[in-house]
Amino acid sequence: MSRSVRQGEAADAPGTPGAPAAPQHVTLDRNYSPRHPVNLRRQVRPRLDTSFSLKSYVGAAATLFEKAQKFDRQGSLDSAFVNYLMAASVASFVPKHPEWEQVKQQRGATFASYQELMKRTPEIVSRTKAIEAQLCEREEALADQQPPPLGPKSPRRLPELPHDQTLSVEQLWQQLNPGFDKTSDGVNEWLVRRAGCSVLLVDSRPRAAFALGTIGGADVLCLDAELVHDNASEEDLAELLDVAPLEHERFANRASYDLVIIFDTESRGVTGNVERVFSALRRSGVSPTLLRGGFDAWKRVVGDNGVSRPQEETPKPASLAPVQPEPSPVEPQPKESYPPTKPCVPPPVYYPSSSGSRRMRDIPSSLHPGQPPEYPAAQGRDTTLAYGQSAVQVPPPAAPSAYDRMPPRPPAERAPMAPKDTAKDQIVLACGLHNFGNSCYMNATLQCLSATVSLSRYMLDGMYKRAINVQNPLGTRGALAEAYAQLVRRLWRGQGPFAPYEFRDVISRVAPVFRGSEQQDAQEFLVFLLDGLHEDLNLVLQRPAPFELSDAQQKIIDTSAPQVASSIEWQRYRTRENSVIVDTFQGQLRNRMTCTVCGTISTTYNTFMYLSLPIPHVRRGSVSLEQCLNAFVHDEVMDGANAWHCPKCKKPRRSIKQLTFARLPPILLIQLKRFYYKGAVTEKIRTRVTFPIDDFDLTNYMPPPLPPGAAMPGYVPSQTQRPPYVYDLYGVTHHFGDLNTGHYTASVRTHGRWMECDDTRIGSESESKLHSDSLYILWFRRQPLPVYN
């Protein structure tokens, strides 16, 4: 079947009915803009290819007509015009096809479909003419708005274009900077910049490197060569640019450029990864030229002034599935995060001495605002920290946060407050997933996880590839991460329902329970998937042995302010667990036990991936999510069989258990405990739980910032763990029925609207439907924090 033809694209690539036998460069009429109907018609060049069946041509024509109508309804007249023309052109080949006579005699389904299409031909012709008239009026209006030139125009003297497939840095500089001409009207003289050729630069380096800086002075786009497979089609290349709408538009208009220049880091020849991109561009209808020496040569010859940083783009609300960057609850960071090519070493775990003193060299540089972190080699680090007169060996440090591995950012001028970027502002695309029998638990979970934009963007950009830990015996050597990344790519294309066979095959190899047709719990599947992704992407290549606290260290934890103790324990945890999953989903709970006999206190800090909240019992009506939270953190008396073994009394004692939050994650997952055992039977709590969709404020559940002078010397508060802690809902996992025979669906938020995802069916949903007794898992995204000068 034919795919849609994007605005500015040439005819369909080979492999599609109506494609040209050999892609050729489209020559545009320079008397008109690329969006003028004259040039849009030039992009429609289908040719009859008898290797495709006549049935394929009929189907392709019908599909093109439907897509033309879709673009027409959306107001995208350029794309509608091109698709109407393509539909008519492809349909015209049907009577010329060698199979036509046989099909006409048989009068079967294909013939009937063609007859139906012919009945719509007058409609196609009429609408195409109407659109062409509108486009002409638009172009004339734009031409009238152009200001008159200030002086005589310089004659268009293009630099000589390269005749072979390569050019040097000096030649590219000449193309981008053609110089000036002196012109005169007999009285005055002007220096007029020569009209150089139009250049499209194709950066085939990874998008992470592209974001750090690329060749400036011309339109540029990034086609990561590692993501371009052999025999990649024009459509495959376009899909790689779905995350960058401006680049996508440039690729669609590639035929309007005089030169298309490809480069990588060194560009030593049309070989390897570069050859795949080079060949794919040729198949897309352009003749690319290789920049000899690549980006390194350009930077060496031209210098930093010739390097530009790609601009942040505003996504289009079209079907291109632009991936919005996840708003961090701290000061905005560069668009990408970059895993290191070598394992990094973070600051040491810090336990202050009993006197509160601390040597400056033990203070992690990452705790000083405005300074880039420095990670000395692990071999040369003194890991002995002082506790009074004793010395304790701490575990070797691990890598820094997966979202913090970024180059230092220069200070920027900004307003006192960052713009509020909430869950309702995010753009998410979804398409249906086929059910394997009872795999709705999997489908609903995957839809909500895909709507977690920060993680999806991490997978779509290919950043996960540089974090895969093949040495971790607890992981799958990257197989699960790769399968999930491929799944996210297909979901974000939004091209229609599909069956996630590859993903299911990989995850069921690790957990065969997910292969069968039995119903499973969505929460258990989610936790297993996140744990598996964490192990695949854990940056700690060799986990140090678990580090047990001594009595002296435990006393420091017990007596320190919770903000300080939390930071110490979080650093200790990160020496073993450090991945994008930890950065995104994991928080920390503070569990304090107090003996009611001797008053001994013991405090532990534990991480969590999700909160499992009890639903308070009510005879009728509903309960609020805040009531569920209060039931989760209320003080609990531990007595009888649950009595705490007091380390001072050396026996079980009646005690008070206090559970509080110490750290909240960017993405907060809340499961409602709807299932419980009543004898041998599993029962479901059907109480309706009310909740805020926006501005869910958890600030009162977190310890407040320490007042000035209250913290011990050397302590610098976390830039993420500061108020306010306000969240917006962006996803809901629903459960209908009972545990064994129920059904799961998902609701995800995109651009202020809610979509219902029920296996293959994707449709709009009202907010009122979210507040029902089917509520099972809530997906919250933290709002960005205020940013001050």
Coordinates of C-alpha atoms in Angstrom, one line a residue, residues 104-622:
K104 CA -12.2 -6.6 -16.1
Q105 CA -13.4 -10.0 -17.4
Q106 CA -13.6 -11.6 -14.0
R107 CA -15.6 -8.6 -12.5
G108 CA -14.4 -9.5 -9.0
A109 CA -13.7 -7.5 -5.8
T110 CA -10.7 -5.6 -7.3
F111 CA -12.8 -4.5 -10.3
A112 CA -15.6 -3.4 -8.0
S113 CA -13.1 -1.4 -5.8
Y114 CA -11.8 0.3 -8.9
Q115 CA -15.4 1.2 -10.1
E116 CA -16.1 2.7 -6.7
L117 CA -12.9 4.7 -7.0
M118 CA -13.9 6.0 -10.4
K119 CA -17.2 7.2 -9.0
R120 CA -15.2 9.5 -6.8
T121 CA -13.0 10.8 -9.6
P122 CA -15.1 13.9 -10.3
E123 CA -14.9 14.8 -6.6
I124 CA -11.1 14.4 -6.7
V125 CA -10.7 16.5 -9.8
S126 CA -13.0 19.2 -8.4
R127 CA -11.4 19.4 -5.0
T128 CA -7.9 19.4 -6.5
K129 CA -8.7 22.4 -8.7
A130 CA -10.2 24.3 -5.8
I131 CA -7.1 23.7 -3.6
E132 CA -4.8 24.7 -6.5
A133 CA -6.7 28.0 -6.8
Q134 CA -6.4 28.6 -3.0
L135 CA -2.7 27.8 -3.1
C136 CA -2.1 30.2 -6.0
E137 CA -4.0 32.9 -4.1
R138 CA -1.8 32.2 -1.0
E139 CA 1.4 32.5 -3.0
E140 CA 0.3 35.7 -4.7
A141 CA -0.6 37.2 -1.3
L142 CA 2.8 36.2 0.1
A143 CA 4.6 37.7 -2.9
D144 CA 2.7 41.0 -2.5
Q145 CA 3.8 41.2 1.2
Q146 CA 7.5 41.0 0.3
P147 CA 9.2 44.4 0.9
P148 CA 10.9 46.1 -2.2
P149 CA 14.7 45.7 -2.3
L150 CA 16.7 48.6 -0.9
G151 CA 19.1 48.5 -3.8
P152 CA 19.8 46.8 -7.0
K153 CA 19.9 43.0 -6.7
S154 CA 23.1 41.2 -7.2
P155 CA 23.1 38.9 -10.1
R156 CA 22.8 35.3 -9.0
R157 CA 26.3 34.0 -9.4
L158 CA 26.5 30.7 -7.7
P159 CA 29.8 29.3 -6.7
E160 CA 30.8 26.4 -8.9
L161 CA 29.1 23.3 -7.6
P162 CA 31.2 20.2 -6.9
H163 CA 31.3 17.7 -9.8
D164 CA 32.2 14.7 -7.7
Q165 CA 30.7 13.1 -4.5
T166 CA 32.9 15.0 -2.1
L167 CA 34.0 18.5 -1.2
S168 CA 36.5 20.1 1.2
V169 CA 35.8 22.4 4.1
E170 CA 37.2 25.3 2.1
Q171 CA 34.7 24.5 -0.7
L172 CA 31.8 24.3 1.7
W173 CA 32.9 27.6 3.2
Q174 CA 32.8 29.2 -0.2
Q175 CA 29.3 27.8 -0.9
L176 CA 28.0 29.2 2.4
N177 CA 29.9 32.6 2.1
P178 CA 29.9 33.6 -1.6
G179 CA 31.1 37.1 -0.9
F180 CA 29.8 40.5 -2.0
D181 CA 29.4 42.4 -5.3
K182 CA 29.8 46.2 -5.7
T183 CA 26.9 47.7 -7.7
S184 CA 25.9 51.2 -8.5
D185 CA 23.0 53.2 -10.0
G186 CA 25.3 55.9 -11.3
V187 CA 25.0 58.0 -8.1
N188 CA 25.3 55.6 -5.2
E189 CA 27.2 52.4 -4.7
W190 CA 26.2 49.4 -2.6
L191 CA 27.9 46.2 -1.5
V192 CA 25.4 43.5 -2.1
R193 CA 25.8 40.0 -0.8
R194 CA 25.9 37.5 -3.5
A195 CA 23.1 35.0 -3.7
G196 CA 24.8 31.8 -2.8
C197 CA 23.4 28.3 -3.3
S198 CA 21.0 26.8 -0.8
V199 CA 22.6 24.1 1.3
L200 CA 21.1 21.3 3.4
L201 CA 23.5 19.8 5.9
V202 CA 22.9 16.2 7.0
D203 CA 24.7 15.4 10.3
S204 CA 25.0 11.6 10.6
R205 CA 26.5 11.7 14.0
P206 CA 24.5 10.6 17.1
R207 CA 21.8 13.1 18.1
A208 CA 23.6 13.6 21.4
A209 CA 26.7 14.9 19.6
F210 CA 24.5 16.9 17.2
A211 CA 22.9 18.7 20.2
L212 CA 26.3 19.7 21.5
G213 CA 27.1 21.5 18.3
T214 CA 27.0 21.1 14.5
I215 CA 28.1 23.0 11.4
G216 CA 26.5 26.4 11.2
G217 CA 25.5 28.7 8.4
A218 CA 22.9 26.5 6.7
D219 CA 19.8 24.4 7.3
V220 CA 20.8 21.2 9.1
L221 CA 19.2 18.0 10.2
C222 CA 20.4 15.0 12.1
L223 CA 20.1 11.4 10.7
D224 CA 21.9 9.2 13.2
A225 CA 23.8 6.7 11.0
E226 CA 23.5 4.1 13.8
L227 CA 19.7 4.2 13.5
V228 CA 19.6 3.9 9.7
H229 CA 19.4 0.3 8.6
D230 CA 20.4 -1.2 5.3
N231 CA 18.0 -0.4 2.5
A232 CA 16.3 2.3 4.6
S233 CA 13.5 3.9 2.6
E234 CA 12.5 7.6 2.4
E235 CA 9.8 6.9 4.9
D236 CA 12.3 5.3 7.3
L237 CA 14.4 8.5 7.2
A238 CA 11.4 10.7 7.8
E239 CA 10.4 8.7 10.8
L240 CA 13.8 9.2 12.4
L241 CA 13.1 13.0 12.2
D242 CA 9.6 12.8 13.8
V243 CA 11.2 13.9 17.1
A244 CA 12.3 17.2 15.4
P245 CA 9.5 18.8 13.4
L246 CA 11.8 21.5 11.9
E247 CA 14.3 18.9 10.7
H248 CA 11.4 16.8 9.4
E249 CA 10.2 19.8 7.3
R250 CA 13.6 20.4 5.9
F251 CA 13.9 16.7 4.9
A252 CA 10.5 16.9 3.2
N253 CA 11.7 20.0 1.2
R254 CA 15.1 18.4 0.4
A255 CA 14.5 18.7 -3.3
S256 CA 14.5 22.5 -3.1
Y257 CA 18.2 22.7 -2.0
D258 CA 21.1 23.1 -4.5
L259 CA 23.4 21.0 -2.4
V260 CA 22.7 18.2 0.2
I261 CA 25.9 17.6 2.1
I262 CA 26.4 14.7 4.5
F263 CA 29.1 14.5 7.2
D264 CA 30.0 12.6 10.4
T265 CA 32.8 13.1 12.9
E266 CA 35.7 12.5 10.4
S267 CA 34.0 11.6 7.1
R268 CA 36.9 9.6 5.7
G269 CA 34.8 8.2 2.9
V270 CA 31.5 6.8 1.8
T271 CA 31.9 3.6 3.9
G272 CA 30.3 2.0 6.9
N273 CA 27.5 3.8 8.6
V274 CA 27.9 6.9 6.4
E275 CA 27.4 4.7 3.3
R276 CA 24.0 3.6 4.6
V277 CA 22.8 7.2 5.0
F278 CA 24.4 8.2 1.7
S279 CA 22.6 5.4 -0.1
A280 CA 19.3 6.1 1.6
L281 CA 19.5 9.8 0.6
R282 CA 20.1 8.8 -3.0
R283 CA 17.1 6.5 -2.9
S284 CA 15.0 9.4 -1.5
G285 CA 15.7 11.4 -4.7
V286 CA 18.7 13.6 -3.9
S287 CA 22.4 13.3 -4.8
P288 CA 24.3 13.9 -1.6
T289 CA 27.9 15.2 -1.4
L290 CA 30.3 14.1 1.4
L291 CA 32.2 16.7 3.4
R292 CA 35.8 15.5 3.5
G293 CA 37.1 15.5 7.1
G294 CA 33.7 15.9 8.6
F295 CA 32.8 18.0 11.6
D296 CA 36.2 17.7 13.1
A297 CA 37.9 19.2 10.0
W298 CA 35.3 22.0 9.9
K299 CA 35.8 22.9 13.5
R300 CA 39.6 22.7 13.1
V301 CA 39.6 25.0 10.1
V302 CA 36.7 27.4 10.8
G303 CA 36.8 27.4 14.6
D304 CA 34.1 27.7 17.2
N305 CA 32.4 30.6 15.3
G306 CA 31.4 28.1 12.6
V307 CA 29.7 25.8 15.1
S308 CA 26.1 26.3 16.1
R309 CA 23.9 24.6 18.6
P310 CA 20.5 23.4 17.3
Q311 CA 17.6 25.5 18.5
E312 CA 14.9 24.1 20.6
E313 CA 11.8 23.5 18.5
T314 CA 8.1 24.0 19.0
P315 CA 6.4 20.8 18.0
K316 CA 3.6 20.9 15.5
P317 CA 0.2 19.6 16.6
A318 CA 0.1 17.3 13.6
S319 CA 0.6 13.5 13.3
L320 CA 4.4 13.7 13.3
A321 CA 4.6 12.5 16.9
P322 CA 7.0 15.2 18.2
V323 CA 8.5 14.2 21.4
Q324 CA 8.4 17.0 24.0
P325 CA 11.3 17.1 26.4
E326 CA 10.3 16.1 29.9
P327 CA 10.2 19.1 32.2
S328 CA 12.7 18.6 35.0
P329 CA 11.6 19.9 38.4
V330 CA 14.8 21.8 38.6
E331 CA 16.5 24.5 36.5
P332 CA 16.0 23.7 32.8
Q333 CA 18.9 21.7 31.4
P334 CA 20.1 21.2 27.8
K335 CA 17.8 19.2 25.7
E336 CA 19.8 16.0 25.7
S337 CA 21.5 14.0 28.4
Y338 CA 24.6 12.2 27.4
P339 CA 25.9 9.0 28.9
P340 CA 29.7 8.9 29.2
T341 CA 31.9 6.8 26.9
K342 CA 33.7 5.7 30.0
P343 CA 32.3 4.8 33.5
C344 CA 32.2 8.0 35.6
V345 CA 33.0 8.2 39.2
P346 CA 30.7 10.2 41.5
P347 CA 31.5 11.9 44.7
P348 CA 32.2 9.7 47.8
V349 CA 29.4 8.8 50.2
Y350 CA 29.7 11.4 53.0
Y351 CA 29.2 10.6 56.6
P352 CA 30.1 13.6 58.8
S353 CA 32.3 13.2 61.8
S354 CA 30.9 13.5 65.2
S355 CA 32.3 17.0 65.5
G356 CA 30.6 18.0 62.3
S357 CA 33.8 19.0 60.6
R358 CA 34.6 18.1 57.1
R359 CA 37.6 18.4 54.8
M360 CA 36.9 20.4 51.7
R361 CA 38.4 17.8 49.4
D362 CA 35.6 15.4 50.6
I363 CA 32.9 17.8 49.5
P364 CA 31.4 16.5 46.2
S365 CA 31.8 19.3 43.6
S366 CA 28.4 18.4 42.2
L367 CA 26.9 19.8 45.4
H368 CA 28.2 23.3 44.6
P369 CA 25.8 25.2 42.3
G370 CA 27.3 26.6 39.1
Q371 CA 30.3 24.3 39.1
P372 CA 30.7 21.3 36.8
P373 CA 31.2 18.1 38.7
E374 CA 34.6 16.6 38.7
Y375 CA 35.0 12.9 38.9
P376 CA 38.6 11.8 39.8
A377 CA 39.7 8.3 38.9
A378 CA 38.5 5.7 41.4
Q379 CA 41.9 4.2 41.8
G380 CA 43.5 7.3 43.3
R381 CA 40.6 8.3 45.7
D382 CA 41.0 8.2 49.4
T383 CA 37.8 6.5 50.5
T384 CA 38.5 6.6 54.2
L385 CA 36.2 8.9 56.0
A386 CA 36.5 10.0 59.6
Y387 CA 34.1 9.2 62.4
G388 CA 35.6 10.8 65.5
Q389 CA 38.8 8.8 66.1
S390 CA 37.8 5.8 63.9
A391 CA 38.2 5.3 60.2
V392 CA 35.7 3.6 58.0
Q393 CA 36.1 2.3 54.5
V394 CA 33.1 3.3 52.2
P395 CA 32.2 1.4 49.0
P396 CA 33.7 2.6 45.7
P397 CA 31.5 5.3 44.1
A398 CA 29.2 4.8 41.1
A399 CA 28.3 6.9 38.1
P400 CA 26.4 10.1 38.3
S401 CA 22.7 10.5 37.5
A402 CA 21.7 9.4 34.1
Y403 CA 19.9 12.8 33.7
D404 CA 22.9 14.8 35.1
R405 CA 25.6 13.7 32.8
M406 CA 25.7 16.9 30.8
P407 CA 28.3 19.5 29.9
P408 CA 28.2 22.6 32.1
R409 CA 25.7 25.2 30.9
P410 CA 26.6 28.8 30.7
P411 CA 24.4 31.1 32.7
A412 CA 21.5 32.4 30.8
E413 CA 19.3 35.5 31.3
R414 CA 15.8 34.4 32.3
A415 CA 12.7 35.6 34.1
P416 CA 12.5 35.0 37.8
M417 CA 10.1 32.1 37.3
A418 CA 10.3 29.3 34.8
P419 CA 7.3 28.8 32.5
K420 CA 4.9 26.3 33.9
D421 CA 5.2 23.2 31.8
T422 CA 2.8 20.6 33.1
A423 CA 1.4 17.2 32.0
K424 CA -1.4 18.8 30.0
D425 CA 1.2 20.6 27.8
Q426 CA 2.9 17.3 26.7
I427 CA 2.2 15.9 23.3
V428 CA 1.8 12.1 23.3
L429 CA 0.8 9.9 20.4
A430 CA -0.6 6.4 20.8
C431 CA -1.8 3.6 18.6
G432 CA -3.6 0.4 19.5
L433 CA -2.0 -2.8 20.6
H434 CA -3.5 -6.2 19.7
N435 CA -4.5 -8.5 22.6
F436 CA -2.8 -11.9 22.7
G437 CA -5.8 -13.3 24.6
N438 CA -5.6 -11.8 28.0
S439 CA -2.7 -9.4 27.5
C440 CA -4.7 -6.3 28.2
Y441 CA -2.7 -5.9 31.4
M442 CA 0.4 -5.6 29.3
N443 CA -1.1 -3.2 26.7
A444 CA -2.6 -0.8 29.3
T445 CA 0.7 -0.6 31.1
L446 CA 2.8 0.0 28.0
Q447 CA 0.5 2.8 26.9
C448 CA 1.0 4.7 30.2
L449 CA 4.7 4.0 30.2
S450 CA 5.0 5.2 26.7
A451 CA 3.3 8.4 27.8
T452 CA 6.1 9.0 30.2
V453 CA 7.7 11.5 27.9
S454 CA 11.2 11.7 29.5
L455 CA 11.7 8.0 29.3
S456 CA 10.2 7.7 25.8
R457 CA 12.5 10.5 24.6
Y458 CA 15.5 8.7 26.1
M459 CA 14.6 5.6 24.1
L460 CA 13.6 7.4 20.9
D461 CA 16.8 9.4 20.7
G462 CA 18.9 6.2 21.1
M463 CA 20.5 7.5 24.3
Y464 CA 19.8 4.1 26.0
K465 CA 22.3 2.4 23.7
R466 CA 25.2 4.1 25.5
A467 CA 23.9 3.0 28.9
I468 CA 23.4 -0.7 28.1
N469 CA 25.2 -2.8 30.7
V470 CA 26.2 -6.1 29.1
Q471 CA 28.2 -7.2 32.2
N472 CA 25.2 -7.2 34.6
P473 CA 24.2 -10.8 35.3
L474 CA 20.8 -9.5 36.5
G475 CA 20.0 -8.0 33.2
T476 CA 19.3 -9.2 29.6
R477 CA 22.5 -7.7 28.1
G478 CA 20.3 -5.0 26.6
A479 CA 17.8 -7.2 24.9
L480 CA 14.8 -5.9 26.9
A481 CA 15.9 -2.3 26.6
E482 CA 16.2 -2.7 22.8
A483 CA 12.9 -4.4 22.5
Y484 CA 11.2 -1.7 24.5
A485 CA 12.8 1.0 22.5
Q486 CA 11.5 -0.6 19.3
L487 CA 8.1 -0.8 20.8
V488 CA 8.1 2.9 21.8
R489 CA 9.1 3.9 18.2
R490 CA 6.2 2.0 16.8
L491 CA 3.8 3.4 19.3
W492 CA 4.9 7.0 18.7
R493 CA 4.5 6.6 14.9
G494 CA 0.8 6.4 15.4
Q495 CA 0.3 4.4 12.2
G496 CA -2.3 2.0 13.5
P497 CA -2.7 -1.0 15.8
F498 CA 0.0 -3.7 15.9
A499 CA 0.9 -6.8 17.9
P500 CA 4.0 -6.3 20.1
Y501 CA 5.3 -9.8 19.3
E502 CA 9.0 -9.0 19.6
F503 CA 8.6 -7.2 22.9
R504 CA 6.5 -10.0 24.3
D505 CA 8.9 -12.6 23.1
V506 CA 11.9 -10.9 24.9
I507 CA 10.2 -10.3 28.2
S508 CA 8.6 -13.8 28.3
R509 CA 12.0 -15.3 27.9
V510 CA 13.0 -13.8 31.2
A511 CA 9.5 -14.3 32.8
P512 CA 7.6 -17.1 31.1
V513 CA 4.5 -16.2 33.1
F514 CA 3.9 -13.3 30.6
R515 CA 3.9 -15.7 27.6
G516 CA 0.7 -17.5 28.5
S517 CA -2.8 -16.4 27.9
E518 CA -3.7 -16.1 31.6
Q519 CA -4.6 -12.7 33.1
Q520 CA -1.8 -11.1 35.1
D521 CA -1.6 -8.1 37.4
A522 CA -0.7 -4.9 35.6
Q523 CA 1.3 -3.6 38.6
E524 CA 3.4 -6.7 38.8
F525 CA 4.1 -6.5 35.1
L526 CA 5.1 -2.8 35.4
V527 CA 7.5 -3.5 38.3
F528 CA 9.1 -6.4 36.5
L529 CA 9.5 -4.3 33.3
L530 CA 11.0 -1.3 35.2
D531 CA 13.3 -3.6 37.2
G532 CA 14.5 -5.2 33.9
L533 CA 15.1 -1.9 32.2
H534 CA 17.0 -0.7 35.2
E535 CA 19.3 -3.7 35.2
D536 CA 19.9 -3.3 31.5
L537 CA 20.7 0.4 31.8
N538 CA 22.5 0.4 35.2
L539 CA 25.7 2.4 34.8
V540 CA 27.3 0.6 37.7
L541 CA 29.4 -2.0 35.8
Q542 CA 30.6 -3.8 38.9
R543 CA 28.4 -3.5 42.0
P544 CA 30.3 -3.0 45.2
A545 CA 29.5 -5.3 48.1
P546 CA 26.6 -4.2 50.2
F547 CA 27.8 -1.6 52.8
E548 CA 26.5 -2.1 56.3
L549 CA 26.6 0.8 58.6
S550 CA 28.5 0.6 61.9
D551 CA 26.9 1.6 65.1
A552 CA 28.6 5.0 65.0
Q553 CA 27.4 5.6 61.4
Q554 CA 23.9 4.5 62.3
K555 CA 23.9 6.9 65.2
I556 CA 24.8 9.7 62.8
I557 CA 21.8 8.7 60.6
D558 CA 19.5 8.6 63.6
T559 CA 20.5 12.0 65.0
S560 CA 21.0 14.0 61.8
A561 CA 18.3 16.1 60.3
P562 CA 16.2 14.0 57.9
Q563 CA 17.3 16.2 54.9
V564 CA 21.0 15.4 55.6
A565 CA 20.5 11.7 56.5
S566 CA 18.4 11.3 53.4
S567 CA 21.1 12.7 51.2
I568 CA 23.8 10.5 52.7
E569 CA 21.7 7.3 52.2
W570 CA 20.7 8.3 48.7
Q571 CA 24.4 8.6 47.8
R572 CA 25.1 5.2 49.3
Y573 CA 22.3 3.7 47.3
R574 CA 23.5 5.2 44.1
T575 CA 26.9 3.4 44.5
R576 CA 25.0 0.3 43.4
E577 CA 21.9 1.4 41.5
N578 CA 22.3 4.2 38.9
S579 CA 20.1 4.3 35.8
V580 CA 17.5 6.4 34.0
I581 CA 14.8 4.3 35.8
V582 CA 16.2 5.4 39.2
D583 CA 16.4 9.0 38.1
T584 CA 12.8 8.9 36.8
F585 CA 10.7 6.8 39.1
Q586 CA 12.5 6.2 42.4
G587 CA 11.9 8.0 45.7
Q588 CA 12.9 7.5 49.3
L589 CA 11.0 6.7 52.5
R590 CA 12.1 7.3 56.0
N591 CA 11.2 4.6 58.5
R592 CA 11.7 5.5 62.2
M593 CA 11.2 3.0 65.0
T594 CA 10.9 4.3 68.6
C595 CA 11.0 1.9 71.6
T596 CA 8.3 2.9 74.1
V597 CA 10.3 1.3 76.9
C598 CA 13.8 2.8 76.6
G599 CA 13.2 5.5 74.0
T600 CA 15.8 4.0 71.6
I601 CA 15.4 5.3 68.0
S602 CA 16.5 3.6 64.8
T603 CA 16.0 5.2 61.4
T604 CA 16.3 3.5 58.0
Y605 CA 15.9 4.9 54.5
N606 CA 14.4 2.8 51.8
T607 CA 13.9 3.5 48.1
F608 CA 10.5 3.0 46.4
M609 CA 9.5 2.6 42.7
Y610 CA 5.8 3.2 43.4
L611 CA 3.5 3.8 46.4
S612 CA 0.9 1.1 47.2
L613 CA -1.8 3.0 49.1
P614 CA -4.5 1.4 51.3
I615 CA -8.1 2.5 50.6
P616 CA -9.8 3.4 53.9
H617 CA -13.0 1.6 54.6
V618 CA -16.2 3.5 54.2
R619 CA -19.7 2.2 54.3
R620 CA -20.8 4.3 51.3
G621 CA -19.5 7.2 49.2
S622 CA -15.9 7.8 48.2

